[in-house]
C-alpha positions as a printed Julia matrix, in Angstrom:
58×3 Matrix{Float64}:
   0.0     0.0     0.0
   2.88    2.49    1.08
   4.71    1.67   -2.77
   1.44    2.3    -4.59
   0.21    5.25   -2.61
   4.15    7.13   -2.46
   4.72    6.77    1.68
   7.53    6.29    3.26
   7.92    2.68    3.79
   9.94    3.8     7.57
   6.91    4.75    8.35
   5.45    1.17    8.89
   6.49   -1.01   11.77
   5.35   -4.29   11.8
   2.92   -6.34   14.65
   1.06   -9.03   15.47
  -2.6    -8.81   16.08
  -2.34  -10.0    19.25
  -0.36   -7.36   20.37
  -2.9    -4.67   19.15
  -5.18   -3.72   21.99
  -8.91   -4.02   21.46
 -11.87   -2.59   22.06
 -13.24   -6.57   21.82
 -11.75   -9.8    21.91
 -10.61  -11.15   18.71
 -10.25  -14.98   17.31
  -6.69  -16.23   16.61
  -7.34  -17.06   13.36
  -9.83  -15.1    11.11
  -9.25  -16.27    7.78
 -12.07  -16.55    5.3
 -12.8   -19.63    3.07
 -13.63  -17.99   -0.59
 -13.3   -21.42   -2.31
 -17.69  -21.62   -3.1
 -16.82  -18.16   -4.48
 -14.24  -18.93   -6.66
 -16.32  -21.54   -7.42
 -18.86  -19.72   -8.88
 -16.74  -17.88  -10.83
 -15.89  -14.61   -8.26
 -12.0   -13.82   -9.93
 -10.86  -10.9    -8.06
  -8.08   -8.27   -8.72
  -5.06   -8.71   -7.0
  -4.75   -6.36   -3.81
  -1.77   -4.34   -5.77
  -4.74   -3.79   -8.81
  -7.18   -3.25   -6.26
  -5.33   -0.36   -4.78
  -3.99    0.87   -8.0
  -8.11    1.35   -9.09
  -8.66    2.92   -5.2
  -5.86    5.33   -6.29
  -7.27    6.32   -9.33
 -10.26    7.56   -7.95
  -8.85    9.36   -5.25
């Protein structure tokens, strides 16, 4: 996101989520199964497109 938006890349300083404090409790592992999706046919941009398109429009 910092390459495709021009910020400093010092700026970011890796975490885990777990060290994040929260307003609520969060699950360890949150990952989402998208396989019926790409089942049916769901191909998404990849995130660097994605952002690229966000930029665009900003």
């Amino acid at each position: 996101m910092a390459e495709v938006f021009n910020f400093s890349q010092d700026l970011i300083s890796p975490c885990l989520q777990k060290d994040v404090v929260m307003a609520a409790l969060r699950a360890p592992d949150t990952s989402l199964d998208s396989s019926k999706a790409f089942q049916l046919g769901y191909q998404p941009l990849s995130l660097r497109e994605e952002l690229e398109q966000l930029k665009n429009k900003i």
